[in-house]
């Protein structure tokens, strides 16, 4: 598939389904796409061709920068995200370069953002599954959650809710992450990196 400027964008929030995971650090991707859905006035519904929930709409200002987007939350659990994402990409005819994964990132301080195209998975199971299914050439919006304190295991840390201190900044962080996604889709990676990489 070619990188067609008029092709839709597939914005995937990575997370785990179910209320018990909703506030977890691992679910920040879901939080960001929930906010984007709110912004475009859409409600998530079950996808026809994939194990995912989707919202279709348009993102960005009225005019040439306005983009057709599909917001998605895979319902397969994090480790199996690749299957639903690939099914959605194929169904909506989205070039891989128009796929954006929004995910938690351990190696970046809390409330810090980094955007990039391609690269490794850095041990992130959602990215690992996506890369195995469709190769590494998709965009990532990496939402920093920092490293676990003391000797806490990574798995325990990412599957815990944000701390009360972190929650004070969480709304702002999710909002800024959603702004970064919007900038990436409407103005391109370089512009989004210079505005949001910190």
Coordinates of N, CA and C in Angstrom, one line a residue:
X1 N 0.8 -1.2 0.0 CA 0.0 0.0 0.0 C 0.9 1.2 0.0
X2 N 0.5 2.2 -0.8 CA 1.3 3.4 -0.9 C 0.9 4.4 0.2
X3 N 1.8 5.4 0.5 CA 1.6 6.4 1.5 C 0.8 7.5 0.8
X4 N -0.5 7.4 0.7 CA -1.3 8.3 0.0 C -1.8 9.4 0.9
X5 N -1.6 10.6 0.5 CA -1.9 11.7 1.5 C -3.4 11.8 1.8
X6 N -4.3 11.2 0.9 CA -5.7 11.2 1.2 C -6.2 9.9 1.9
X7 N -5.3 9.0 2.2 CA -5.7 7.8 2.8 C -6.0 8.1 4.3
X8 N -6.9 7.3 4.9 CA -7.2 7.5 6.3 C -6.1 7.1 7.2
X9 N -6.1 7.6 8.4 CA -5.2 7.3 9.5 C -5.8 6.4 10.5
X10 N -5.1 5.4 11.0 CA -5.6 4.5 12.0 C -4.8 4.8 13.3
X11 N -5.5 5.3 14.3 CA -4.9 5.7 15.5 C -5.3 4.7 16.6
X12 N -4.3 3.9 17.0 CA -4.5 2.8 17.9 C -4.1 3.1 19.3
X13 N -5.0 3.1 20.3 CA -4.6 3.2 21.7 C -4.4 1.8 22.2
X14 N -3.2 1.6 22.7 CA -2.9 0.3 23.3 C -3.3 0.2 24.8
X15 N -3.9 -0.9 25.1 CA -4.3 -1.1 26.5 C -4.9 -2.5 26.7
X16 N -5.5 -2.7 27.8 CA -6.2 -4.0 28.1 C -7.7 -3.7 28.3
X17 N -8.6 -4.5 27.8 CA -10.0 -4.3 27.9 C -10.5 -4.7 29.4
X18 N -11.6 -4.1 29.8 CA -12.2 -4.4 31.1 C -12.0 -3.3 32.1
X19 N -13.0 -3.1 33.0 CA -12.9 -2.1 34.0 C -11.8 -2.2 35.0
X20 N -11.3 -3.4 35.2 CA -10.2 -3.6 36.2 C -8.9 -3.0 35.7
X21 N -8.8 -2.8 34.4 CA -7.5 -2.3 33.8 C -7.6 -0.8 33.5
X22 N -8.8 -0.2 33.6 CA -9.1 1.1 33.0 C -8.2 2.2 33.5
X23 N -7.8 2.2 34.8 CA -6.9 3.3 35.3 C -5.4 2.9 35.3
X24 N -5.1 1.7 34.7 CA -3.7 1.3 34.8 C -2.7 2.2 33.9
X25 N -1.5 2.2 34.3 CA -0.5 2.9 33.5 C -0.4 2.3 32.1
X26 N -0.6 1.0 31.9 CA -0.5 0.3 30.6 C -1.7 0.8 29.7
X27 N -2.7 1.4 30.3 CA -3.9 1.8 29.5 C -3.9 3.3 29.1
X28 N -2.8 4.0 29.2 CA -2.8 5.4 28.8 C -3.2 5.5 27.3
X29 N -2.8 4.6 26.5 CA -3.2 4.6 25.1 C -4.8 4.7 24.9
X30 N -5.5 3.9 25.7 CA -6.9 3.9 25.6 C -7.4 5.3 26.1
X31 N -6.8 5.8 27.1 CA -7.3 7.1 27.6 C -7.1 8.2 26.6
X32 N -6.0 8.2 25.8 CA -5.8 9.2 24.8 C -6.8 9.1 23.6
X33 N -7.1 7.8 23.2 CA -8.0 7.7 22.1 C -9.5 8.0 22.6
X34 N -9.8 7.7 23.8 CA -11.1 8.1 24.4 C -11.3 9.6 24.3
X35 N -10.2 10.3 24.6 CA -10.3 11.8 24.6 C -10.5 12.3 23.1
X36 N -9.7 11.7 22.2 CA -9.8 12.0 20.8 C -11.2 11.7 20.3
X37 N -11.8 10.6 20.7 CA -13.2 10.3 20.3 C -14.2 11.4 20.8
X38 N -13.9 11.8 22.0 CA -14.8 12.9 22.6 C -14.7 14.1 21.8
X39 N -13.4 14.5 21.4 CA -13.2 15.7 20.6 C -13.9 15.7 19.3
X40 N -14.0 14.5 18.6 CA -14.6 14.4 17.3 C -16.1 14.1 17.4
X41 N -16.6 13.9 18.7 CA -18.0 13.7 18.9 C -18.4 12.3 18.5
X42 N -17.5 11.3 18.7 CA -17.9 9.9 18.3 C -18.0 9.0 19.5
X43 N -18.7 7.9 19.3 CA -18.8 6.9 20.4 C -18.2 5.6 19.8
X44 N -17.4 4.9 20.6 CA -16.8 3.7 20.2 C -17.9 2.6 20.0
X45 N -17.7 1.9 18.9 CA -18.6 0.7 18.7 C -17.8 -0.5 18.2
X46 N -18.3 -1.6 18.3 CA -17.6 -2.8 17.9 C -17.3 -2.8 16.5
X47 N -16.0 -3.1 16.1 CA -15.6 -3.2 14.7 C -16.2 -4.4 14.1
X48 N -16.6 -4.3 12.8 CA -17.1 -5.5 12.1 C -16.1 -6.5 11.8
X49 N -14.9 -6.1 11.4 CA -13.9 -7.1 10.9 C -12.8 -7.4 11.9
X50 N -12.8 -6.9 13.1 CA -11.7 -7.1 14.0 C -12.1 -7.1 15.4
X51 N -11.3 -7.7 16.3 CA -11.6 -7.7 17.7 C -11.2 -6.4 18.3
X52 N -12.0 -5.3 18.1 CA -11.6 -4.0 18.5 C -12.9 -3.1 18.5
X53 N -12.7 -2.0 19.2 CA -13.8 -1.0 19.2 C -13.2 0.2 18.4
X54 N -14.1 0.8 17.6 CA -13.6 1.9 16.7 C -14.6 3.1 16.7
X55 N -14.0 4.2 16.3 CA -14.8 5.4 16.0 C -14.2 6.0 14.7
X56 N -15.1 6.3 13.8 CA -14.6 6.9 12.5 C -15.0 8.4 12.6
X57 N -14.1 9.3 12.0 CA -14.4 10.7 12.0 C -13.4 11.5 11.3
X58 N -13.3 12.8 11.6 CA -12.3 13.6 11.0 C -11.6 14.4 12.1
X59 N -10.3 14.6 11.9 CA -9.5 15.3 12.9 C -8.8 16.5 12.3
X60 N -8.7 17.5 13.0 CA -8.0 18.7 12.5 C -8.9 19.8 12.0
X61 N -8.3 20.9 11.7 CA -9.0 22.1 11.2 C -9.8 21.8 9.9
X62 N -10.8 22.5 9.7 CA -11.5 22.5 8.4 C -10.6 22.9 7.3
X63 N -10.5 22.2 6.2 CA -9.6 22.6 5.1 C -8.7 21.5 4.7
X64 N -7.6 21.8 4.0 CA -6.8 20.7 3.5 C -6.1 19.8 4.5
X65 N -5.9 20.4 5.7 CA -5.2 19.6 6.8 C -6.1 18.6 7.5
X66 N -7.4 18.7 7.3 CA -8.4 17.9 7.9 C -8.2 16.4 7.4
X67 N -8.2 15.5 8.4 CA -7.9 14.1 8.0 C -9.0 13.1 8.5
X68 N -9.2 12.1 7.6 CA -10.1 11.1 8.0 C -9.4 10.1 8.9
X69 N -10.0 9.8 10.0 CA -9.3 8.9 11.0 C -10.2 7.8 11.5
X70 N -9.6 6.7 11.8 CA -10.3 5.6 12.5 C -9.5 5.5 13.9
X71 N -10.2 5.8 15.0 CA -9.7 5.6 16.3 C -10.0 4.1 16.7
X72 N -9.0 3.5 17.3 CA -9.3 2.0 17.6 C -8.7 1.7 19.0
X73 N -9.4 0.8 19.7 CA -9.0 0.1 20.9 C -9.1 -1.4 20.7
X74 N -7.9 -2.1 20.5 CA -8.0 -3.5 20.4 C -8.6 -4.1 21.7
X75 N -9.4 -5.1 21.5 CA -10.1 -5.8 22.6 C -9.5 -7.1 22.9
X76 N -8.3 -7.3 22.4 CA -7.6 -8.7 22.4 C -6.7 -8.9 23.6
X77 N -6.5 -7.9 24.4 CA -5.4 -7.8 25.4 C -4.1 -7.4 24.7
X78 N -3.3 -6.7 25.5 CA -2.1 -6.0 25.0 C -1.2 -6.9 24.1
X79 N -0.9 -8.1 24.6 CA 0.0 -9.0 24.0 C -0.4 -9.5 22.6
X80 N -1.7 -9.3 22.3 CA -2.2 -9.8 21.0 C -2.7 -8.7 20.1
X81 N -2.3 -7.5 20.4 CA -2.8 -6.3 19.6 C -2.6 -6.3 18.1
X82 N -1.5 -7.0 17.7 CA -1.2 -7.0 16.3 C -2.3 -7.6 15.3
X83 N -3.0 -8.6 15.8 CA -4.1 -9.2 14.9 C -5.2 -8.2 14.6
X84 N -5.8 -7.6 15.7 CA -6.9 -6.6 15.4 C -6.4 -5.4 14.6
X85 N -5.2 -4.9 14.9 CA -4.7 -3.7 14.3 C -4.5 -4.0 12.8
X86 N -3.9 -5.2 12.4 CA -3.7 -5.5 11.0 C -5.0 -5.7 10.3
X87 N -6.0 -6.3 11.0 CA -7.3 -6.5 10.4 C -7.9 -5.1 10.1
X88 N -7.8 -4.2 11.0 CA -8.4 -2.8 10.8 C -7.6 -2.1 9.7
X89 N -6.3 -2.2 9.7 CA -5.5 -1.6 8.6 C -5.9 -2.0 7.3
X90 N -6.1 -3.4 7.1 CA -6.5 -3.9 5.8 C -8.0 -3.5 5.5
X91 N -8.8 -3.6 6.4 CA -10.3 -3.3 6.2 C -10.5 -1.8 5.7
X92 N -9.8 -0.9 6.4 CA -9.9 0.5 6.0 C -8.9 1.0 5.0
X93 N -8.1 0.1 4.5 CA -7.1 0.4 3.5 C -6.1 1.5 3.9
X94 N -5.6 1.3 5.0 CA -4.7 2.3 5.6 C -3.2 1.9 5.3
X95 N -2.4 2.8 4.8 CA -1.0 2.5 4.6 C -0.3 2.4 6.0
X96 N 0.6 1.4 6.1 CA 1.3 1.2 7.4 C 1.8 2.5 8.0
X97 N 2.3 3.4 7.1 CA 2.9 4.7 7.6 C 1.8 5.6 8.1
X98 N 0.5 5.3 8.0 CA -0.6 6.1 8.5 C -1.1 5.4 9.8
X99 N -0.5 4.4 10.3 CA -0.9 3.7 11.5 C -0.1 4.4 12.7
X100 N -0.8 4.8 13.7 CA -0.2 5.4 14.9 C -0.5 4.6 16.1
X101 N 0.5 4.1 16.8 CA 0.3 3.4 18.1 C 0.5 4.4 19.3
X102 N -0.4 4.6 20.1 CA -0.3 5.4 21.3 C -0.1 4.5 22.5
X103 N 1.0 4.6 23.2 CA 1.3 3.6 24.2 C 2.2 4.2 25.4
X104 N 2.2 3.4 26.5 CA 3.0 3.7 27.6 C 4.4 3.4 27.3
X105 N 5.4 4.2 27.9 CA 6.8 4.0 27.7 C 7.6 4.1 29.0
X106 N 8.2 3.0 29.4 CA 8.9 2.9 30.7 C 10.2 3.8 30.7
X107 N 10.9 3.9 29.5 CA 12.2 4.5 29.5 C 12.1 6.1 29.3
X108 N 10.9 6.6 29.5 CA 10.7 8.1 29.4 C 10.1 8.5 30.7
X109 N 10.5 9.6 31.3 CA 10.0 10.1 32.5 C 8.5 10.3 32.4
X110 N 7.8 10.2 33.6 CA 6.3 10.4 33.6 C 5.9 11.8 33.0
X111 N 4.9 11.8 32.2 CA 4.3 13.0 31.6 C 5.2 13.6 30.5
X112 N 6.1 12.8 30.0 CA 7.0 13.3 28.9 C 6.6 12.5 27.6
X113 N 6.6 13.2 26.5 CA 6.2 12.6 25.2 C 7.4 12.5 24.3
X114 N 7.4 11.4 23.5 CA 8.3 11.3 22.3 C 7.5 10.7 21.2
X115 N 7.7 11.3 20.0 CA 7.0 10.7 18.8 C 8.1 10.2 17.8
X116 N 7.8 9.1 17.2 CA 8.8 8.6 16.2 C 8.1 7.7 15.2
X117 N 8.8 7.5 14.1 CA 8.4 6.5 13.1 C 9.3 5.3 13.1
X118 N 8.7 4.1 13.2 CA 9.6 2.9 13.2 C 10.4 2.7 14.4
X119 N 11.3 1.7 14.4 CA 12.1 1.4 15.6 C 11.7 0.1 16.2
X120 N 12.4 -0.1 17.3 CA 12.2 -1.4 18.1 C 11.0 -1.3 19.0
X121 N 10.7 -2.4 19.7 CA 9.6 -2.4 20.6 C 9.9 -2.1 22.1
X122 N 11.2 -2.1 22.4 CA 11.7 -1.8 23.7 C 11.1 -2.7 24.8
X123 N 10.7 -3.9 24.4 CA 10.1 -4.8 25.4 C 8.7 -4.6 25.6
X124 N 8.0 -3.7 24.9 CA 6.6 -3.5 25.0 C 5.8 -4.5 24.2
X125 N 5.0 -5.3 25.0 CA 4.3 -6.4 24.3 C 3.3 -6.0 23.2
X126 N 2.7 -4.9 23.4 CA 1.7 -4.4 22.4 C 2.4 -4.1 21.1
X127 N 3.6 -3.4 21.2 CA 4.4 -3.0 20.0 C 5.0 -4.3 19.4
X128 N 5.4 -5.2 20.3 CA 6.0 -6.4 19.8 C 5.0 -7.2 18.9
X129 N 3.8 -7.3 19.3 CA 2.7 -7.9 18.6 C 2.4 -7.2 17.3
X130 N 2.3 -5.9 17.3 CA 2.1 -5.1 16.1 C 3.2 -5.3 15.1
X131 N 4.4 -5.2 15.6 CA 5.6 -5.3 14.7 C 5.7 -6.7 14.0
X132 N 5.4 -7.7 14.8 CA 5.4 -9.0 14.3 C 4.3 -9.2 13.2
X133 N 3.2 -8.5 13.4 CA 2.1 -8.6 12.4 C 2.2 -7.8 11.2
X134 N 2.9 -6.6 11.3 CA 2.9 -5.8 10.1 C 4.2 -5.0 9.8
X135 N 5.3 -5.4 10.6 CA 6.6 -4.7 10.4 C 6.6 -3.5 11.3
X136 N 7.8 -2.8 11.4 CA 8.0 -1.8 12.3 C 7.7 -0.3 11.8
X137 N 7.2 -0.2 10.5 CA 7.2 1.1 9.9 C 5.9 1.9 10.2
X138 N 5.5 1.9 11.5 CA 4.3 2.7 11.8 C 4.8 3.8 12.9
X139 N 3.9 4.8 13.1 CA 4.3 5.9 14.0 C 4.0 5.4 15.4
X140 N 4.8 6.0 16.4 CA 4.5 5.8 17.8 C 4.4 7.1 18.5
X141 N 3.4 7.2 19.4 CA 3.3 8.3 20.3 C 3.6 7.7 21.7
X142 N 4.8 8.0 22.2 CA 5.3 7.3 23.4 C 5.0 8.1 24.6
X143 N 4.1 7.7 25.4 CA 3.7 8.4 26.6 C 4.5 7.9 27.8
X144 N 5.4 8.7 28.3 CA 6.3 8.3 29.4 C 5.6 8.0 30.7
X145 N 5.9 6.8 31.3 CA 5.3 6.5 32.6 C 6.4 6.3 33.6
X146 N 7.7 6.4 33.2 CA 8.8 6.2 34.1 C 9.0 4.8 34.5
X147 N 10.1 4.6 35.3 CA 10.5 3.2 35.7 C 9.8 2.9 37.1
X148 N 9.6 1.6 37.3 CA 9.1 1.2 38.6 C 10.0 1.6 39.8
X149 N 9.4 2.0 40.9 CA 10.3 2.3 42.1 C 10.9 1.1 42.7
X150 N 12.0 1.2 43.3 CA 12.7 0.1 44.1 C 12.8 -1.1 43.3
X151 N 12.3 -2.2 43.9 CA 12.5 -3.5 43.2 C 11.2 -4.0 42.6
X152 N 10.2 -3.1 42.4 CA 8.9 -3.5 41.9 C 9.1 -4.1 40.4
X153 N 8.5 -5.2 40.2 CA 8.5 -5.8 38.8 C 7.8 -4.9 37.8
X154 N 8.3 -4.9 36.6 CA 7.7 -4.1 35.5 C 6.3 -4.4 35.3
X155 N 6.0 -5.7 35.2 CA 4.6 -6.2 35.0 C 3.6 -5.6 36.1
X156 N 4.1 -5.7 37.3 CA 3.2 -5.1 38.4 C 3.0 -3.6 38.3
X157 N 4.1 -3.0 37.9 CA 4.1 -1.5 37.8 C 3.1 -1.0 36.7
X158 N 3.2 -1.6 35.5 CA 2.4 -1.2 34.4 C 0.9 -1.5 34.6
X159 N 0.6 -2.6 35.4 CA -0.7 -3.0 35.6 C -1.3 -2.4 36.9
X160 N -0.6 -1.4 37.4 CA -1.2 -0.7 38.6 C -1.7 0.7 38.1
X161 N -2.7 1.2 38.8 CA -3.2 2.5 38.5 C -2.2 3.6 38.7
X162 N -2.3 4.7 38.1 CA -1.4 5.9 38.3 C -1.6 6.3 39.8
X163 N -0.4 6.7 40.4 CA -0.4 7.1 41.8 C -1.2 8.4 42.0
X164 N -1.6 8.7 43.2 CA -2.3 10.0 43.5 C -1.5 11.2 43.0
X165 N -0.2 11.2 43.2 CA 0.6 12.3 42.7 C 0.6 12.4 41.2
X166 N 0.7 11.2 40.5 CA 0.6 11.2 39.0 C -0.7 11.7 38.5
X167 N -1.8 11.3 39.3 CA -3.1 11.6 38.8 C -3.4 13.1 38.7
X168 N -2.6 13.9 39.5 CA -2.7 15.4 39.5 C -2.4 15.9 38.1
X169 N -1.5 15.2 37.4 CA -1.0 15.7 36.1 C -1.6 14.9 34.9
X170 N -2.4 13.8 35.3 CA -2.8 12.9 34.3 C -3.7 13.5 33.2
X171 N -4.7 14.3 33.6 CA -5.6 14.9 32.6 C -4.8 15.8 31.7
X172 N -3.9 16.5 32.2 CA -3.1 17.4 31.4 C -2.2 16.6 30.4
X173 N -1.7 15.5 30.9 CA -0.8 14.6 30.1 C -1.6 13.9 28.9
X174 N -2.8 13.4 29.3 CA -3.6 12.8 28.3 C -4.0 13.8 27.2
X175 N -4.4 15.0 27.7 CA -4.8 16.1 26.7 C -3.6 16.5 25.8
X176 N -2.4 16.6 26.4 CA -1.2 16.9 25.6 C -0.9 15.8 24.6
X177 N -1.1 14.6 25.0 CA -0.8 13.4 24.1 C -1.8 13.4 23.0
X178 N -3.1 13.7 23.2 CA -4.1 13.8 22.2 C -3.7 14.9 21.2
X179 N -3.3 16.1 21.7 CA -2.8 17.2 20.9 C -1.7 16.7 20.0
X180 N -0.7 16.0 20.5 CA 0.4 15.5 19.7 C 0.0 14.6 18.6
X181 N -1.0 13.7 18.9 CA -1.5 12.8 17.8 C -2.2 13.7 16.7
X182 N -3.0 14.6 17.1 CA -3.6 15.5 16.2 C -2.6 16.2 15.3
X183 N -1.6 16.7 15.9 CA -0.5 17.5 15.2 C 0.2 16.5 14.2
X184 N 0.5 15.3 14.7 CA 1.2 14.3 13.8 C 0.3 14.1 12.6
X185 N -0.9 13.8 12.7 CA -1.8 13.5 11.6 C -2.1 14.6 10.7
X186 N -2.2 15.8 11.2 CA -2.5 17.0 10.4 C -1.3 17.8 9.8
X187 N -0.2 17.7 10.6 CA 0.9 18.6 10.2 C 2.2 17.8 9.9
X188 N 2.2 16.5 10.2 CA 3.4 15.7 10.0 C 4.3 15.5 11.2
X189 N 5.1 14.4 11.0 CA 6.0 14.0 12.2 C 7.0 15.1 12.6
X190 N 7.7 15.7 11.7 CA 8.7 16.7 12.1 C 8.1 17.9 12.9
X191 N 7.0 18.4 12.5 CA 6.3 19.4 13.2 C 5.8 19.0 14.6
X192 N 5.3 17.8 14.6 CA 4.8 17.2 15.9 C 6.0 17.0 16.8
X193 N 7.1 16.5 16.3 CA 8.3 16.2 17.2 C 8.8 17.6 17.7
X194 N 8.9 18.6 16.9 CA 9.4 19.8 17.4 C 8.5 20.5 18.4
X195 N 7.2 20.2 18.3 CA 6.2 20.8 19.2 C 6.1 20.0 20.5
X196 N 6.2 18.7 20.4 CA 5.8 17.9 21.6 C 6.9 17.0 22.2
X197 N 8.0 16.7 21.4 CA 9.1 15.9 22.1 C 9.7 16.8 23.1
X198 N 9.8 16.2 24.3 CA 10.4 17.0 25.4 C 11.5 16.2 26.1

